[in-house]
Amino acid sequence: MIRPIATTREATGIPTGRLAVWWVIASEIVIFGGLLGSYLMHRLGHPEWAYQSVHTNTAAGAFNTFVLLTSSLFAVLAHDAAEHKDGKKAAKYLMITCLGGLTFLCVKGAEWTHEIREGFTLTSNTFWSFYYTAAGLHGIHVIAGMIIMLFVAADAAKGKELQRVENIGIYWHFVDLVWIFLFPLLYIAK
Amino acid sequence: MSETTSTSKTYPLGLSEHGFQYVKIWGLLLGLLVVSVVGPMIGIRWLTLVTAFGIAFVKAFIVATRFMHINLERKFVTYMVAGMLAFMLVMVAGISPDVLKHEGHHWVNKAANDAVDRGEKEGAAHAGEHEGAAEKPEAPAAEHH
C-alpha cells in the first residue's frame, strides 16, 4: 500500500505529520498571542473596560473550562488507546472529545445570545470587540478540531492511521490551552 | 534477561496505567480551576493575580507537558514554540509604551483619553441605572476637538 508522505515518515526525528501539527501550533501561538497581547495592553491602558467586563458570565466561562479540560482528558485517553492499537476505543474517546467541543459551543452560543440581547455587540465597545473576536476565533478552532476529529475517529474505528489520533490530540490540547488563558482574561479580571 | 515482576494491577473503568495517571492529572487541573475561580472572589488584588493568572500558567504547563508531551519531543520543538512566544513578547514590548501611556513629553493621545472619559461616564451611568438610582448621572459626553 502506498502511504502519503506526511504520515509516519520522519526526517527530523519526529513523524512528519506530528511535526506539521507542531508547526501549526507555532503559527497559532503568534495569532492568539498577538490577539491576547493586544487585549492585555488595552485592558491595562483602559480602566473603563472594567464597567464592561463585569457583564461577562464567570460561571459559564468556568463551566466551559471544565468541559474543555475534560475533553482534553478524553483526547489523551484516545491517544493512550491508539498506542495500545485499540482503534475502536480510541474512536470512542475521540467521539466523547467531540461531544465536549459541542457542549462548549452550545454554552458559548447561549452566553452570546444573552449578551447580544443585553445590547453588548461586536461594535458596542472595544472591550466587546476583543471579547467576540478572541472567543469567536477560539470557537472556530474548536469547530475545526471537531471536524478533523470526526474523520480521524472514523479511520481509527477501522484500525487505520492510528498515529493521527495523537496528532489531533496535540491540536485539541492547544485549543484547551488557549482557553486556559482566555478564561481569566475575559471572565475573571473584572 | 528476566522480566520485572508484573503486578497486573487493575484500574477503574478499564483504564491502563497511563490512562489512570491522566485521570489524576485531570483531577489536579480541576482542583486548580476551582482555585482560579474562588481566589479572585476574595477581592485581594495580588491574590487575584496569583490565583487567576499564575494558576493559568501552571495549568498551561501541566497540559503542555502531561497531555501534549512536549517535554518528550525533540528539543527543537520546544525551541520552536518558545521562539514564537518570544516573538509575541517582542511585539508586546514594542507596542505597549504607545498603548499603555496616553501622554508623554510633548504628546497627548487625545483619542485614548477621550475613550477613557467616555467609558467611565457611560459605565457609571449604566451602573447607576442598574442600582435604580433616582438621580440620573449626566449623559456621556463624546467630545472631539
mmCIF file of C-alpha atoms in Angstrom:
data_model
loop_
_atom_site.group_PDB
_atom_site.id
_atom_site.type_symbol
_atom_site.label_atom_id
_atom_site.label_comp_id
_atom_site.label_asym_id
_atom_site.label_seq_id
_atom_site.Cartn_x
_atom_site.Cartn_y
_atom_site.Cartn_z
ATOM 1 C CA MET A 1 0.000 0.000 0.000
ATOM 2 C CA ILE A 2 1.298 3.455 -0.914
ATOM 3 C CA ARG A 3 1.264 5.720 2.117
ATOM 4 C CA PRO A 4 1.126 9.512 1.962
ATOM 5 C CA ILE A 5 4.427 11.183 2.818
ATOM 6 C CA ALA A 6 3.138 13.148 5.780
ATOM 7 C CA THR A 7 2.068 10.239 7.916
ATOM 8 C CA THR A 8 4.709 8.161 9.583
ATOM 9 C CA ARG A 9 7.875 9.016 7.639
ATOM 10 C CA GLU A 10 10.405 11.059 9.571
ATOM 11 C CA ALA A 11 13.468 13.033 8.620
ATOM 12 C CA THR A 12 13.811 15.110 11.786
ATOM 13 C CA GLY A 13 13.313 12.505 14.495
ATOM 14 C CA ILE A 14 9.591 13.269 14.611
ATOM 15 C CA PRO A 15 6.999 11.746 12.247
ATOM 16 C CA THR A 16 6.265 14.348 9.560
ATOM 17 C CA GLY A 17 2.551 14.537 10.371
ATOM 18 C CA ARG A 18 3.209 15.302 14.027
ATOM 19 C CA LEU A 19 5.898 17.853 13.130
ATOM 20 C CA ALA A 20 3.336 19.572 10.892
ATOM 21 C CA VAL A 21 0.951 19.815 13.841
ATOM 22 C CA TRP A 22 3.678 21.435 15.940
ATOM 23 C CA TRP A 23 4.269 23.965 13.148
ATOM 24 C CA VAL A 24 0.542 24.715 13.047
ATOM 25 C CA ILE A 25 0.656 25.284 16.797
ATOM 26 C CA ALA A 26 3.726 27.521 16.469
ATOM 27 C CA SER A 27 1.848 29.711 13.979
ATOM 28 C CA GLU A 28 -1.265 29.680 16.156
ATOM 29 C CA ILE A 29 0.814 30.969 19.075
ATOM 30 C CA VAL A 30 1.600 34.066 17.023
ATOM 31 C CA ILE A 31 -2.070 34.534 16.075
ATOM 32 C CA PHE A 32 -3.541 34.068 19.557
ATOM 33 C CA GLY A 33 -0.503 35.572 21.267
ATOM 34 C CA GLY A 34 -0.827 38.750 19.195
ATOM 35 C CA LEU A 35 -4.530 38.990 19.927
ATOM 36 C CA LEU A 36 -4.248 38.297 23.655
ATOM 37 C CA GLY A 37 -1.166 40.515 23.996
ATOM 38 C CA SER A 38 -3.088 43.382 22.372
ATOM 39 C CA TYR A 39 -6.071 42.733 24.620
ATOM 40 C CA LEU A 40 -3.901 42.731 27.738
ATOM 41 C CA MET A 41 -2.207 46.013 26.823
ATOM 42 C CA HIS A 42 -5.525 47.736 26.089
ATOM 43 C CA ARG A 43 -7.095 46.317 29.228
ATOM 44 C CA LEU A 44 -4.297 47.804 31.345
ATOM 45 C CA GLY A 45 -4.462 51.123 29.490
ATOM 46 C CA HIS A 46 -8.247 51.413 29.666
ATOM 47 C CA PRO A 47 -9.563 51.121 33.227
ATOM 48 C CA GLU A 48 -13.074 51.929 31.954
ATOM 49 C CA TRP A 49 -13.276 48.445 30.421
ATOM 50 C CA ALA A 50 -13.960 47.202 33.954
ATOM 51 C CA TYR A 51 -17.525 48.526 33.504
ATOM 52 C CA GLN A 52 -17.930 46.223 30.506
ATOM 53 C CA SER A 53 -16.081 43.124 31.688
ATOM 54 C CA VAL A 54 -18.319 42.950 34.743
ATOM 55 C CA HIS A 55 -21.098 41.711 32.427
ATOM 56 C CA THR A 56 -19.319 38.517 31.289
ATOM 57 C CA ASN A 57 -20.671 35.338 32.843
ATOM 58 C CA THR A 58 -17.946 33.807 35.056
ATOM 59 C CA ALA A 59 -19.991 30.682 35.823
ATOM 60 C CA ALA A 60 -20.434 29.936 32.099
ATOM 61 C CA GLY A 61 -16.719 30.546 31.488
ATOM 62 C CA ALA A 62 -15.742 28.253 34.386
ATOM 63 C CA PHE A 63 -18.121 25.541 33.193
ATOM 64 C CA ASN A 64 -16.650 25.760 29.690
ATOM 65 C CA THR A 65 -13.141 25.469 31.162
ATOM 66 C CA PHE A 66 -14.266 22.306 32.948
ATOM 67 C CA VAL A 67 -15.742 20.994 29.671
ATOM 68 C CA LEU A 68 -12.569 21.659 27.687
ATOM 69 C CA LEU A 69 -10.284 20.171 30.355
ATOM 70 C CA THR A 70 -12.482 17.070 30.395
ATOM 71 C CA SER A 71 -12.471 16.832 26.606
ATOM 72 C CA SER A 72 -8.672 17.104 26.732
ATOM 73 C CA LEU A 73 -8.629 14.155 29.129
ATOM 74 C CA PHE A 74 -10.581 12.067 26.614
ATOM 75 C CA ALA A 75 -8.278 13.205 23.789
ATOM 76 C CA VAL A 76 -5.242 11.956 25.719
ATOM 77 C CA LEU A 77 -7.080 8.732 26.649
ATOM 78 C CA ALA A 78 -7.747 8.255 22.922
ATOM 79 C CA HIS A 79 -4.024 8.657 22.321
ATOM 80 C CA ASP A 80 -3.321 6.062 25.007
ATOM 81 C CA ALA A 81 -5.805 3.657 23.387
ATOM 82 C CA ALA A 82 -4.191 4.232 19.979
ATOM 83 C CA GLU A 83 -0.786 3.471 21.497
ATOM 84 C CA HIS A 84 -2.250 0.129 22.576
ATOM 85 C CA LYS A 85 -3.527 -0.359 18.976
ATOM 86 C CA ASP A 86 -7.113 -0.269 20.192
ATOM 87 C CA GLY A 87 -8.673 1.762 17.373
ATOM 88 C CA LYS A 88 -12.280 1.242 18.471
ATOM 89 C CA LYS A 89 -11.596 2.554 21.963
ATOM 90 C CA ALA A 90 -9.608 5.487 20.544
ATOM 91 C CA ALA A 91 -12.537 6.334 18.234
ATOM 92 C CA LYS A 92 -14.961 6.160 21.151
ATOM 93 C CA TYR A 93 -12.840 8.537 23.222
ATOM 94 C CA LEU A 94 -12.480 10.912 20.275
ATOM 95 C CA MET A 95 -16.254 10.997 19.880
ATOM 96 C CA ILE A 96 -16.586 11.901 23.578
ATOM 97 C CA THR A 97 -13.999 14.647 22.999
ATOM 98 C CA CYS A 98 -16.158 15.937 20.121
ATOM 99 C CA LEU A 99 -19.158 15.896 22.409
ATOM 100 C CA GLY A 100 -17.181 18.085 24.802
ATOM 101 C CA GLY A 101 -16.498 20.507 21.944
ATOM 102 C CA LEU A 102 -20.198 20.564 21.073
ATOM 103 C CA THR A 103 -21.149 21.261 24.704
ATOM 104 C CA PHE A 104 -18.619 24.082 24.779
ATOM 105 C CA LEU A 105 -20.137 25.640 21.650
ATOM 106 C CA CYS A 106 -23.701 25.310 22.974
ATOM 107 C CA VAL A 107 -22.767 27.101 26.212
ATOM 108 C CA LYS A 108 -20.963 29.789 24.214
ATOM 109 C CA GLY A 109 -23.990 30.185 21.942
ATOM 110 C CA ALA A 110 -26.338 30.633 24.924
ATOM 111 C CA GLU A 111 -23.917 33.087 26.511
ATOM 112 C CA TRP A 112 -23.575 35.187 23.346
ATOM 113 C CA THR A 113 -27.327 35.190 22.755
ATOM 114 C CA HIS A 114 -27.872 36.618 26.235
ATOM 115 C CA GLU A 115 -25.110 39.204 25.840
ATOM 116 C CA ILE A 116 -26.315 40.374 22.421
ATOM 117 C CA ARG A 117 -29.874 40.691 23.771
ATOM 118 C CA GLU A 118 -28.472 42.838 26.578
ATOM 119 C CA GLY A 119 -27.028 45.137 23.912
ATOM 120 C CA PHE A 120 -23.387 44.068 24.105
ATOM 121 C CA THR A 121 -22.418 43.561 20.469
ATOM 122 C CA LEU A 122 -19.189 43.461 18.477
ATOM 123 C CA THR A 123 -19.369 47.201 17.850
ATOM 124 C CA SER A 124 -20.705 48.488 21.168
ATOM 125 C CA ASN A 125 -17.289 48.908 22.804
ATOM 126 C CA THR A 126 -13.652 47.947 22.168
ATOM 127 C CA PHE A 127 -13.836 45.506 25.070
ATOM 128 C CA TRP A 128 -16.685 43.640 23.395
ATOM 129 C CA SER A 129 -14.854 43.765 20.043
ATOM 130 C CA PHE A 130 -11.940 41.954 21.661
ATOM 131 C CA TYR A 131 -14.272 39.616 23.537
ATOM 132 C CA TYR A 132 -16.157 38.444 20.440
ATOM 133 C CA THR A 133 -13.032 38.331 18.271
ATOM 134 C CA ALA A 134 -10.964 36.282 20.732
ATOM 135 C CA ALA A 135 -13.771 33.940 21.782
ATOM 136 C CA GLY A 136 -15.016 33.691 18.171
ATOM 137 C CA LEU A 137 -11.572 32.833 16.786
ATOM 138 C CA HIS A 138 -11.197 30.255 19.523
ATOM 139 C CA GLY A 139 -14.658 28.852 18.713
ATOM 140 C CA ILE A 140 -13.676 28.471 15.039
ATOM 141 C CA HIS A 141 -10.665 26.434 16.183
ATOM 142 C CA VAL A 142 -12.963 24.244 18.294
ATOM 143 C CA ILE A 143 -15.210 23.622 15.265
ATOM 144 C CA ALA A 144 -12.197 22.849 13.018
ATOM 145 C CA GLY A 145 -10.824 20.436 15.629
ATOM 146 C CA MET A 146 -14.163 18.655 15.912
ATOM 147 C CA ILE A 147 -14.494 18.213 12.135
ATOM 148 C CA ILE A 148 -10.964 16.802 11.804
ATOM 149 C CA MET A 149 -11.550 14.600 14.854
ATOM 150 C CA LEU A 150 -14.623 13.019 13.260
ATOM 151 C CA PHE A 151 -12.548 11.993 10.213
ATOM 152 C CA VAL A 152 -9.727 10.676 12.414
ATOM 153 C CA ALA A 153 -12.223 8.759 14.584
ATOM 154 C CA ALA A 154 -13.839 7.182 11.506
ATOM 155 C CA ASP A 155 -10.436 5.853 10.388
ATOM 156 C CA ALA A 156 -9.387 4.875 13.902
ATOM 157 C CA ALA A 157 -12.546 2.795 14.355
ATOM 158 C CA LYS A 158 -11.323 0.685 11.402
ATOM 159 C CA GLY A 159 -7.855 0.485 12.947
ATOM 160 C CA LYS A 160 -6.406 2.780 10.263
ATOM 161 C CA GLU A 161 -3.973 5.712 10.629
ATOM 162 C CA LEU A 162 -3.844 5.466 14.420
ATOM 163 C CA GLN A 163 -0.892 7.895 14.572
ATOM 164 C CA ARG A 164 -3.350 10.648 13.633
ATOM 165 C CA VAL A 165 -5.119 10.217 16.984
ATOM 166 C CA GLU A 166 -2.100 11.697 18.736
ATOM 167 C CA ASN A 167 -1.798 14.490 16.153
ATOM 168 C CA ILE A 168 -5.368 15.714 16.545
ATOM 169 C CA GLY A 169 -4.969 15.318 20.309
ATOM 170 C CA ILE A 170 -1.992 17.715 20.345
ATOM 171 C CA TYR A 171 -4.048 20.271 18.411
ATOM 172 C CA TRP A 172 -7.018 19.840 20.759
ATOM 173 C CA HIS A 173 -4.846 20.338 23.843
ATOM 174 C CA PHE A 174 -3.579 23.553 22.310
ATOM 175 C CA VAL A 175 -7.161 24.771 21.838
ATOM 176 C CA ASP A 176 -7.716 23.934 25.516
ATOM 177 C CA LEU A 177 -4.531 25.779 26.420
ATOM 178 C CA VAL A 178 -5.670 28.954 24.653
ATOM 179 C CA TRP A 179 -8.929 28.827 26.613
ATOM 180 C CA ILE A 180 -6.981 28.448 29.863
ATOM 181 C CA PHE A 181 -5.654 31.979 29.198
ATOM 182 C CA LEU A 182 -8.838 33.408 27.705
ATOM 183 C CA PHE A 183 -10.839 32.421 30.768
ATOM 184 C CA PRO A 184 -9.051 34.641 33.337
ATOM 185 C CA LEU A 185 -8.587 37.461 30.819
ATOM 186 C CA LEU A 186 -12.227 37.694 29.757
ATOM 187 C CA TYR A 187 -14.146 36.304 32.723
ATOM 188 C CA ILE A 188 -12.144 36.720 35.910
ATOM 189 C CA ALA A 189 -10.346 40.054 35.501
ATOM 190 C CA LYS A 190 -13.368 42.216 36.286
ATOM 191 C CA MET B 1 17.017 -11.397 30.730
ATOM 192 C CA SER B 2 14.447 -11.763 33.439
ATOM 193 C CA GLU B 3 11.307 -9.698 33.242
ATOM 194 C CA THR B 4 10.300 -7.393 36.032
ATOM 195 C CA THR B 5 7.598 -8.789 38.248
ATOM 196 C CA SER B 6 4.236 -7.988 36.768
ATOM 197 C CA THR B 7 1.756 -6.934 39.424
ATOM 198 C CA SER B 8 -1.111 -6.894 36.839
ATOM 199 C CA LYS B 9 -2.756 -4.055 38.676
ATOM 200 C CA THR B 10 -6.267 -3.237 37.505
ATOM 201 C CA TYR B 11 -7.576 0.307 37.189
ATOM 202 C CA PRO B 12 -11.137 1.599 37.254
ATOM 203 C CA LEU B 13 -13.181 1.920 34.024
ATOM 204 C CA GLY B 14 -10.809 -0.405 32.205
ATOM 205 C CA LEU B 15 -8.106 2.259 32.079
ATOM 206 C CA SER B 16 -4.463 1.471 31.510
ATOM 207 C CA GLU B 17 -1.825 2.612 33.992
ATOM 208 C CA HIS B 18 -1.117 5.676 31.835
ATOM 209 C CA GLY B 19 -4.826 6.304 31.462
ATOM 210 C CA PHE B 20 -5.228 6.310 35.209
ATOM 211 C CA GLN B 21 -2.349 8.793 35.545
ATOM 212 C CA TYR B 22 -4.094 11.062 33.022
ATOM 213 C CA VAL B 23 -7.260 10.974 35.122
ATOM 214 C CA LYS B 24 -5.235 12.026 38.167
ATOM 215 C CA ILE B 25 -3.713 14.933 36.203
ATOM 216 C CA TRP B 26 -7.234 15.933 35.093
ATOM 217 C CA GLY B 27 -8.293 15.930 38.755
ATOM 218 C CA LEU B 28 -5.371 18.211 39.571
ATOM 219 C CA LEU B 29 -6.355 20.565 36.731
ATOM 220 C CA LEU B 30 -9.934 20.715 38.027
ATOM 221 C CA GLY B 31 -8.626 21.500 41.517
ATOM 222 C CA LEU B 32 -6.587 24.361 40.044
ATOM 223 C CA LEU B 33 -9.664 25.570 38.144
ATOM 224 C CA VAL B 34 -11.605 25.784 41.409
ATOM 225 C CA VAL B 35 -8.776 27.791 42.994
ATOM 226 C CA SER B 36 -8.632 30.156 39.992
ATOM 227 C CA VAL B 37 -12.372 30.854 40.317
ATOM 228 C CA VAL B 38 -12.571 31.097 44.105
ATOM 229 C CA GLY B 39 -9.310 33.075 44.623
ATOM 230 C CA PRO B 40 -10.466 36.294 42.873
ATOM 231 C CA MET B 41 -13.752 36.214 44.835
ATOM 232 C CA ILE B 42 -11.814 37.157 47.982
ATOM 233 C CA GLY B 43 -11.128 40.521 46.371
ATOM 234 C CA ILE B 44 -7.427 40.970 47.167
ATOM 235 C CA ARG B 45 -5.630 42.255 44.068
ATOM 236 C CA TRP B 46 -2.387 40.306 44.407
ATOM 237 C CA LEU B 47 -4.302 37.144 45.272
ATOM 238 C CA THR B 48 -6.455 37.599 42.156
ATOM 239 C CA LEU B 49 -3.338 37.934 40.013
ATOM 240 C CA VAL B 50 -1.757 34.836 41.541
ATOM 241 C CA THR B 51 -4.855 32.640 41.521
ATOM 242 C CA ALA B 52 -6.254 33.702 38.152
ATOM 243 C CA PHE B 53 -3.179 34.319 36.033
ATOM 244 C CA GLY B 54 -0.460 32.474 37.973
ATOM 245 C CA ILE B 55 -2.547 29.330 38.029
ATOM 246 C CA ALA B 56 -3.338 29.727 34.306
ATOM 247 C CA PHE B 57 0.397 29.375 33.651
ATOM 248 C CA VAL B 58 0.601 26.320 35.925
ATOM 249 C CA LYS B 59 -2.378 24.720 34.156
ATOM 250 C CA ALA B 60 -0.858 25.526 30.755
ATOM 251 C CA PHE B 61 2.444 23.942 31.815
ATOM 252 C CA ILE B 62 0.677 20.793 33.007
ATOM 253 C CA VAL B 63 -1.347 20.490 29.783
ATOM 254 C CA ALA B 64 1.740 21.097 27.609
ATOM 255 C CA THR B 65 3.918 18.563 29.430
ATOM 256 C CA ARG B 66 1.443 15.898 30.607
ATOM 257 C CA PHE B 67 -1.115 15.904 27.791
ATOM 258 C CA MET B 68 0.834 17.280 24.804
ATOM 259 C CA HIS B 69 4.071 15.622 25.959
ATOM 260 C CA ILE B 70 6.170 18.495 24.633
ATOM 261 C CA ASN B 71 8.908 17.560 27.115
ATOM 262 C CA LEU B 72 9.239 14.164 25.402
ATOM 263 C CA GLU B 73 9.544 15.661 21.917
ATOM 264 C CA ARG B 74 12.847 16.534 20.275
ATOM 265 C CA LYS B 75 14.320 19.675 21.806
ATOM 266 C CA PHE B 76 13.849 21.750 18.674
ATOM 267 C CA VAL B 77 10.055 21.565 19.089
ATOM 268 C CA THR B 78 10.366 23.292 22.456
ATOM 269 C CA TYR B 79 12.669 25.901 20.905
ATOM 270 C CA MET B 80 10.228 26.408 18.030
ATOM 271 C CA VAL B 81 7.324 27.039 20.417
ATOM 272 C CA ALA B 82 9.457 29.152 22.775
ATOM 273 C CA GLY B 83 10.667 31.180 19.759
ATOM 274 C CA MET B 84 7.094 32.052 18.835
ATOM 275 C CA LEU B 85 6.351 33.070 22.415
ATOM 276 C CA ALA B 86 9.461 35.266 22.315
ATOM 277 C CA PHE B 87 8.185 36.958 19.113
ATOM 278 C CA MET B 88 4.951 37.681 20.936
ATOM 279 C CA LEU B 89 6.801 39.233 23.848
ATOM 280 C CA VAL B 90 8.865 41.394 21.469
ATOM 281 C CA MET B 91 5.627 42.631 19.888
ATOM 282 C CA VAL B 92 4.084 43.433 23.267
ATOM 283 C CA ALA B 93 7.252 45.165 24.457
ATOM 284 C CA GLY B 94 7.383 47.237 21.276
ATOM 285 C CA ILE B 95 3.765 48.348 21.278
ATOM 286 C CA SER B 96 2.980 48.621 24.989
ATOM 287 C CA PRO B 97 4.500 52.102 25.551
ATOM 288 C CA ASP B 98 2.095 53.509 22.943
ATOM 289 C CA VAL B 99 -0.932 51.635 24.223
ATOM 290 C CA LEU B 100 -0.403 51.870 27.965
ATOM 291 C CA LYS B 101 0.620 55.530 28.153
ATOM 292 C CA HIS B 102 -1.838 58.137 26.986
ATOM 293 C CA GLU B 103 0.512 61.091 27.294
ATOM 294 C CA GLY B 104 4.210 61.855 27.462
ATOM 295 C CA HIS B 105 6.680 64.646 26.729
ATOM 296 C CA HIS B 106 5.169 66.890 24.039
ATOM 297 C CA TRP B 107 2.424 64.467 23.077
ATOM 298 C CA VAL B 108 -1.063 63.505 24.201
ATOM 299 C CA ASN B 109 -3.147 60.625 22.897
ATOM 300 C CA LYS B 110 -6.386 62.561 22.947
ATOM 301 C CA ALA B 111 -8.467 59.779 21.384
ATOM 302 C CA ALA B 112 -7.420 57.354 24.132
ATOM 303 C CA ASN B 113 -8.046 59.891 26.897
ATOM 304 C CA ASP B 114 -11.472 60.675 25.448
ATOM 305 C CA ALA B 115 -12.264 56.973 25.221
ATOM 306 C CA VAL B 116 -11.376 56.523 28.903
ATOM 307 C CA ASP B 117 -13.522 59.526 29.946
ATOM 308 C CA ARG B 118 -16.436 58.435 27.773
ATOM 309 C CA GLY B 119 -16.228 54.851 29.023
ATOM 310 C CA GLU B 120 -16.055 55.953 32.669
ATOM 311 C CA LYS B 121 -19.150 58.160 32.275
ATOM 312 C CA GLU B 122 -21.113 55.546 30.337
ATOM 313 C CA GLY B 123 -20.119 52.845 32.780
ATOM 314 C CA ALA B 124 -21.069 54.919 35.815
ATOM 315 C CA ALA B 125 -24.383 55.853 34.203
ATOM 316 C CA HIS B 126 -25.126 52.225 33.365
ATOM 317 C CA ALA B 127 -24.207 51.131 36.883
ATOM 318 C CA GLY B 128 -26.474 53.860 38.286
ATOM 319 C CA GLU B 129 -29.392 52.648 36.142
ATOM 320 C CA HIS B 130 -28.897 49.106 37.391
ATOM 321 C CA GLU B 131 -28.870 50.237 41.003
ATOM 322 C CA GLY B 132 -32.134 52.106 40.363
ATOM 323 C CA ALA B 133 -30.642 55.427 41.376
ATOM 324 C CA ALA B 134 -33.211 58.216 41.338
ATOM 325 C CA GLU B 135 -30.569 60.710 40.354
ATOM 326 C CA LYS B 136 -29.523 60.017 36.790
ATOM 327 C CA PRO B 137 -25.851 60.706 36.034
ATOM 328 C CA GLU B 138 -25.226 63.124 33.191
ATOM 329 C CA ALA B 139 -25.201 61.713 29.658
ATOM 330 C CA PRO B 140 -21.819 60.624 28.310
ATOM 331 C CA ALA B 141 -20.096 63.471 26.514
ATOM 332 C CA ALA B 142 -18.312 62.344 23.372
ATOM 333 C CA GLU B 143 -16.256 65.427 22.700
ATOM 334 C CA HIS B 144 -13.949 65.534 19.755
ATOM 335 C CA HIS B 145 -11.721 68.505 19.187
#
